Coordinates of C-alpha atoms in Angstrom, one line a residue:
X19 CA 95.2 86.4 97.6
X20 CA 97.0 84.8 100.6
X21 CA 100.0 86.2 102.4
X22 CA 102.3 83.6 100.9
X23 CA 100.9 84.3 97.3
X24 CA 101.8 88.0 97.7
X25 CA 105.4 87.4 98.6
X26 CA 108.0 88.9 96.2
X27 CA 105.4 90.2 93.7
X28 CA 106.6 92.8 91.2
X29 CA 104.7 95.3 89.2
X30 CA 103.8 93.7 85.8
X31 CA 105.5 95.0 82.7
X32 CA 103.8 97.7 80.6
X33 CA 102.6 95.2 78.0
X34 CA 100.8 93.2 80.7
X35 CA 99.3 96.3 82.2
X36 CA 97.8 97.1 78.8
X37 CA 96.5 93.6 78.4
X38 CA 94.8 93.9 81.8
X39 CA 93.3 97.2 80.8
X40 CA 91.9 95.7 77.6
X41 CA 90.4 92.8 79.5
X42 CA 88.7 95.1 81.9
X43 CA 87.4 97.3 79.1
X44 CA 85.7 94.3 77.6
X45 CA 83.5 93.4 80.6
X46 CA 80.7 95.2 82.3
X47 CA 80.7 93.9 85.9
X48 CA 81.7 97.2 87.7
X49 CA 82.2 95.4 91.0
X50 CA 85.4 97.3 91.5
X51 CA 83.4 100.6 92.0
X52 CA 82.1 99.3 95.3
X53 CA 84.6 100.3 97.9
X54 CA 87.0 102.1 95.6
X55 CA 88.1 105.2 97.5
X56 CA 88.5 107.3 94.3
X57 CA 85.1 106.4 93.1
X58 CA 83.4 106.9 96.5
X59 CA 84.4 110.5 96.5
X60 CA 84.7 111.3 92.8
X61 CA 81.6 109.4 91.6
X62 CA 82.7 109.5 88.0
X63 CA 83.3 106.4 85.9
X64 CA 86.8 107.5 85.2
X65 CA 87.5 107.6 89.0
X66 CA 86.7 103.9 89.2
X67 CA 89.2 101.1 88.5
X68 CA 87.1 100.1 85.5
X69 CA 87.1 103.6 84.2
X70 CA 90.8 104.0 84.7
X71 CA 91.4 100.8 82.8
X72 CA 89.2 102.0 79.9
X73 CA 91.2 105.3 79.8
X74 CA 94.5 103.4 79.9
X75 CA 93.4 101.0 77.1
X76 CA 92.1 103.7 74.8
X77 CA 95.0 106.1 75.4
X78 CA 97.9 103.8 75.5
X79 CA 97.0 102.0 72.3
X80 CA 97.3 105.3 70.5
X81 CA 100.0 107.3 72.3
X82 CA 101.7 105.0 74.8
X83 CA 101.8 105.7 78.5
X84 CA 102.0 109.5 78.2
X85 CA 99.5 112.3 78.3
X86 CA 97.3 113.9 81.0
X87 CA 94.5 111.3 80.8
X88 CA 97.0 108.5 81.7
X89 CA 98.6 110.7 84.3
X90 CA 95.3 111.2 86.1
X91 CA 94.4 107.5 85.9
X92 CA 97.7 106.3 87.3
X93 CA 98.3 109.0 90.0
X94 CA 94.8 109.3 91.5
X95 CA 94.9 105.9 93.1
X96 CA 95.4 105.0 96.7
X97 CA 96.9 101.5 95.8
X98 CA 94.6 100.2 98.5
X99 CA 94.0 96.9 96.7
X100 CA 90.2 96.9 97.3
X101 CA 89.6 96.3 93.6
X102 CA 91.7 93.2 93.7
X103 CA 89.4 91.6 96.2
X104 CA 86.4 91.7 93.8
X105 CA 87.9 91.7 90.3
X106 CA 86.6 88.8 88.1
X107 CA 88.7 89.6 85.0
X108 CA 92.2 89.7 86.6
X109 CA 92.4 93.3 85.4
X110 CA 92.5 95.4 88.6
X111 CA 94.7 98.5 88.3
X112 CA 96.2 97.8 91.8
X113 CA 98.8 95.5 90.3
X114 CA 99.3 97.5 87.1
X115 CA 99.5 101.1 88.2
X116 CA 103.0 100.8 89.8
X117 CA 104.3 99.6 86.5
X118 CA 102.6 102.4 84.6
X119 CA 104.0 104.9 87.1
X120 CA 107.5 103.4 86.5
X121 CA 107.1 103.8 82.7
X122 CA 106.3 107.4 83.1
X123 CA 109.1 108.0 85.6
X124 CA 111.6 106.3 83.2
X125 CA 110.5 108.6 80.4
X126 CA 111.6 111.6 82.6
X127 CA 108.1 112.8 83.6
X128 CA 108.1 114.6 86.9
X129 CA 105.8 113.2 89.6
X130 CA 104.5 114.9 92.7
X131 CA 105.7 111.8 94.5
X132 CA 109.3 112.2 93.3
X133 CA 110.5 114.6 96.1
X134 CA 109.6 112.4 99.1
X135 CA 111.0 109.4 97.2
X136 CA 114.3 111.0 96.7
X137 CA 114.5 112.0 100.3
X138 CA 113.8 108.4 101.3
X139 CA 116.7 107.3 99.2
X140 CA 119.1 110.0 100.2
X141 CA 118.3 110.4 103.9
X142 CA 116.7 107.1 104.8
X143 CA 113.4 108.8 105.5
X144 CA 111.0 110.9 103.4
X145 CA 110.2 113.1 106.5
X146 CA 113.7 114.8 106.7
X147 CA 114.2 113.9 110.4
X148 CA 114.0 110.9 112.7
X149 CA 114.3 110.3 116.4
X150 CA 116.4 107.2 117.3
X151 CA 117.1 108.0 120.9
X152 CA 114.9 105.1 122.0
X153 CA 117.5 102.7 120.4
X154 CA 120.3 103.6 122.8
X155 CA 121.7 100.4 124.4
X156 CA 119.9 98.0 122.0
X157 CA 122.1 95.2 120.6
X158 CA 123.7 95.6 117.1
X159 CA 123.0 92.0 116.2
X160 CA 120.6 89.2 117.2
X161 CA 117.7 87.1 116.1
X162 CA 115.0 89.7 116.8
X163 CA 114.8 93.0 115.0
X164 CA 112.5 96.0 115.2
X165 CA 111.6 98.2 112.2
X166 CA 109.6 101.2 113.3
X167 CA 109.0 102.9 110.0
X168 CA 109.8 106.5 109.0
X169 CA 106.5 108.0 110.1
X170 CA 107.0 106.6 113.6
X171 CA 110.6 107.8 113.7
X172 CA 109.7 111.3 112.7
X173 CA 106.4 111.9 114.4
X174 CA 105.7 109.3 117.2
X175 CA 109.0 107.9 118.5
X176 CA 107.1 107.0 121.7
X177 CA 105.5 104.2 119.7
X178 CA 108.9 102.7 119.1
X179 CA 109.7 103.0 122.9
X180 CA 106.5 101.1 123.6
X181 CA 107.2 98.3 121.1
X182 CA 110.8 97.9 122.3
X183 CA 109.6 97.8 125.9
X184 CA 107.1 95.0 125.1
X185 CA 109.8 93.1 123.2
X186 CA 112.4 93.4 126.0
X187 CA 109.9 92.3 128.6
X188 CA 109.5 89.1 126.6
X189 CA 113.2 88.5 126.3
X190 CA 113.4 89.7 122.7
X191 CA 115.6 92.7 123.1
X192 CA 115.6 93.8 119.4
X193 CA 118.2 95.0 116.9
X194 CA 117.0 98.5 115.9
X195 CA 116.6 98.8 112.1
X196 CA 116.5 102.5 111.4
X197 CA 119.2 103.3 108.8
X198 CA 117.3 102.6 105.6
X199 CA 113.7 103.4 104.6
X200 CA 111.6 100.4 103.4
X201 CA 111.2 102.2 100.1
X202 CA 107.4 102.6 100.0
X203 CA 107.6 106.2 98.8
X204 CA 110.0 105.1 96.1
X205 CA 107.7 102.3 95.0
X206 CA 104.7 104.6 95.0
X207 CA 106.5 107.1 92.8
X208 CA 107.2 104.4 90.2
X209 CA 111.0 104.4 90.7
X210 CA 111.2 100.6 90.7
X211 CA 114.9 100.2 89.9
X212 CA 115.8 102.5 92.7
X213 CA 113.3 100.6 94.9
X214 CA 115.1 97.4 94.2
X215 CA 118.5 98.9 95.0
X216 CA 117.2 100.3 98.2
X217 CA 115.7 96.9 99.1
X218 CA 119.0 95.2 98.5
X219 CA 120.6 97.6 101.0
X220 CA 118.0 96.8 103.6
X221 CA 118.2 93.1 103.0
X222 CA 122.0 93.3 103.5
X223 CA 121.6 95.3 106.7
X224 CA 119.2 92.6 108.1
X225 CA 121.6 89.8 107.1
X226 CA 124.6 91.4 108.7
X227 CA 122.6 91.9 111.9
X228 CA 121.6 88.3 111.8
X229 CA 117.9 88.9 112.4
X230 CA 115.3 86.1 111.8
X231 CA 112.2 87.8 113.2
X232 CA 111.4 91.5 112.6
X233 CA 108.6 93.3 114.4
X234 CA 107.2 96.2 112.3
X235 CA 105.1 99.1 113.6
X236 CA 104.0 100.5 110.2
X237 CA 101.6 98.5 108.1
X238 CA 102.9 100.1 104.9
X239 CA 106.4 99.0 105.8
X240 CA 105.1 95.5 106.6
X241 CA 103.5 95.3 103.2
X242 CA 106.7 96.3 101.5
X243 CA 109.0 94.1 103.5
X244 CA 106.8 91.0 103.3
X245 CA 105.1 91.3 99.9
X246 CA 107.4 93.4 97.7
X247 CA 110.8 92.3 98.8
X248 CA 112.3 89.1 97.5
X249 CA 111.2 86.1 99.6
X250 CA 113.4 85.4 102.5
X251 CA 113.6 83.3 105.7
X252 CA 113.0 86.4 107.8
X253 CA 109.6 86.4 109.6
X254 CA 107.9 89.8 109.6
X255 CA 105.3 90.5 112.3
X256 CA 103.2 93.6 112.8
X257 CA 103.3 94.9 116.4
X258 CA 99.6 93.8 116.8
X259 CA 100.6 90.3 115.8
X260 CA 103.4 90.3 118.3
X261 CA 101.1 91.7 121.0
X262 CA 98.5 89.0 120.3
X263 CA 101.2 86.3 120.8
X264 CA 102.6 88.0 123.8
X265 CA 99.7 89.7 125.5
X266 CA 100.7 93.0 127.2
X267 CA 98.3 92.6 130.1
X268 CA 99.6 90.0 132.5
X269 CA 98.3 91.0 135.9
X270 CA 94.7 91.5 135.2
X271 CA 94.9 95.3 134.6
X272 CA 92.5 96.5 131.9
X273 CA 91.1 99.8 130.7
X274 CA 87.8 100.9 131.8
X275 CA 85.2 99.3 129.5
X276 CA 85.1 101.2 126.2
X277 CA 83.3 100.9 122.9
X278 CA 85.8 101.4 120.0
X279 CA 85.5 101.3 116.3
X280 CA 88.5 99.5 114.9
X281 CA 89.7 100.9 111.5
X282 CA 91.5 98.3 109.4
X283 CA 94.5 99.7 107.5
X284 CA 94.5 98.6 103.9
X285 CA 98.1 97.5 104.1
X286 CA 97.5 95.4 107.2
X287 CA 94.2 93.8 106.6
X288 CA 93.9 93.5 102.9
X289 CA 97.6 93.1 101.8
X290 CA 98.9 91.2 104.8
X291 CA 95.8 89.4 106.2
X292 CA 96.2 90.8 109.7
X293 CA 92.6 91.2 110.8
X294 CA 91.9 89.1 113.9
X295 CA 95.0 90.0 115.9
X296 CA 94.4 93.7 116.5
X297 CA 90.8 92.9 117.6
X298 CA 92.2 90.2 120.0
X299 CA 94.5 92.7 121.5
X300 CA 91.7 95.2 122.0
X301 CA 89.5 92.5 123.6
X302 CA 92.4 91.6 126.0
X303 CA 92.5 95.3 126.9
X304 CA 88.8 95.3 127.8
X305 CA 87.5 97.0 124.7
X306 CA 84.2 96.2 123.0
X307 CA 85.0 96.4 119.2
X308 CA 82.3 97.9 117.1
X309 CA 82.7 97.3 113.3
X310 CA 82.5 99.8 110.5
X311 CA 80.1 98.7 107.8
X312 CA 83.1 97.8 105.6
X313 CA 85.9 96.1 107.6
X314 CA 88.5 93.5 107.3
X315 CA 89.4 92.8 103.7
X316 CA 86.6 95.0 102.6
X317 CA 87.7 98.1 104.6
X318 CA 87.7 101.4 102.8
X319 CA 91.0 103.4 102.6
X320 CA 91.5 106.3 104.9
X321 CA 92.8 108.3 102.0
X322 CA 96.5 108.2 102.9
X323 CA 97.7 105.4 100.7
X324 CA 99.6 105.3 97.4
X325 CA 100.5 108.9 97.6
X326 CA 96.9 110.0 97.2
X327 CA 97.1 112.5 100.0
X328 CA 99.8 114.3 98.2
X329 CA 98.3 114.1 94.7
X330 CA 94.7 114.8 95.7
X331 CA 94.6 116.1 99.3
X332 CA 90.9 117.1 99.3
X333 CA 89.8 113.7 98.1
X334 CA 92.0 112.2 100.8
X335 CA 90.4 114.3 103.4
X336 CA 86.9 113.5 102.2
X337 CA 87.6 109.8 102.7
X338 CA 88.9 110.3 106.2
X339 CA 85.9 112.5 107.1
X340 CA 83.5 109.8 105.8
X341 CA 85.0 107.2 108.2
X342 CA 84.9 109.7 111.1
X343 CA 81.2 110.4 110.5
X344 CA 80.4 106.7 110.3
X345 CA 82.2 106.2 113.7
X346 CA 80.2 109.1 115.2
X347 CA 77.0 107.4 114.1
X348 CA 78.1 104.2 115.8
X349 CA 78.3 106.0 119.2
X350 CA 81.8 104.8 120.0
X351 CA 84.2 106.3 122.6
X352 CA 87.1 106.1 120.2
X353 CA 88.4 105.1 116.8
X354 CA 91.4 102.8 117.1
X355 CA 93.8 101.8 114.4
X356 CA 97.2 100.2 113.9
X357 CA 98.5 102.6 111.3
X358 CA 100.0 106.0 112.2
X359 CA 99.1 107.4 108.7
X360 CA 95.5 106.3 109.2
X361 CA 95.4 107.6 112.7
X362 CA 96.6 111.0 111.7
X363 CA 94.2 111.3 108.7
X364 CA 91.3 110.3 110.9
X365 CA 92.3 112.5 113.8
X366 CA 92.6 115.5 111.6
X367 CA 89.0 115.2 110.3
X368 CA 87.7 114.1 113.8
X369 CA 88.9 117.5 115.1
X370 CA 88.2 116.5 118.7
X371 CA 84.7 115.1 118.1
X372 CA 85.9 111.6 118.8
X373 CA 89.1 110.3 120.1
X374 CA 91.4 108.6 117.6
X375 CA 94.1 106.3 119.0
X376 CA 96.8 103.8 118.1
X377 CA 96.4 100.4 119.8
X378 CA 99.8 101.1 121.6
X379 CA 98.2 104.2 123.2
X380 CA 95.8 101.9 125.1
X381 CA 98.4 99.8 126.8
X382 CA 98.2 100.2 130.6
X383 CA 101.0 102.2 132.2
X384 CA 103.8 99.9 133.0
X385 CA 102.2 97.1 131.1
X386 CA 105.3 95.6 129.5
X387 CA 106.7 99.0 128.4
X388 CA 103.4 100.6 127.6
X389 CA 102.5 104.2 128.6
X390 CA 99.4 105.6 130.3
X391 CA 96.3 104.4 128.5
X392 CA 93.7 106.9 127.4
X393 CA 90.8 105.1 129.2

């Protein structure tokens, strides 16, 4: 599915979700098991997209969207979209599970994802804190905006400073968009009506600021803004896309030659089609990119998507460890990614055995707002 085809998609209604599950239950292809993060670690048929659909079809026909079997099927999913890439029956759970989560939330069932979702709505961030000191002196309105994402604001505000420095160096001094969360935690929890209200608030904020181009640091936020919000005339760009259009190295300075394994975030590569741009930036910085066996649209989730890390933390850690061990086998100097969630998951399991960095960490000191590179 192309970037334009994804724009403004909504979770299908419960009846459509059941229809998709029935279609899947009637075929025997099982292509969806290849690359599914839940199946890779769990290895049970019910961990796979096909198995989930069979559980959903059998259980929902009898008792509706309630019960522990359905709860497990709809919550133990990273929403990574890998199954959508290979499904032949238009029955992948990726497009149905948000609707099923919504049905359960509407029935009053408590979800482990409810608490961060409510914080995102009430505080504008699920993390409880955010650093916006880097936004001092930036304009309140203009054609260019910058949306860092809650994870960056809470845990790596230096990434926001780097992005703003690059944008200002290119004459695009951005409007900081920090007041309202994109709503990803709300969507993952199945609180779809609240998600739409939150989206309306953020859309109004961007309209009042007059922005027409928004640079986004978080791939999860980019997926929400570009694919789940109503279509608009605003252009959303991931920071790697912006860097590929406005290369940060202008005076010939590069890192010492390095071999790096680039990890494709699901939200960036699969859902937004941003695959070549991060690799082009790494090449411009002097890196040799070594590919994981599954990369680009076929990349395997780090385990941090869709709330999986909160619902099944051990399964999430096992997925990240799998990627780290593959990178070690490739003999690279570092794993590099464009997603702070992916970076943190991988770094935790790497435990110092291999460096794990964001692309922004590699920008040369003074290189259009970058900081000291780690080469």
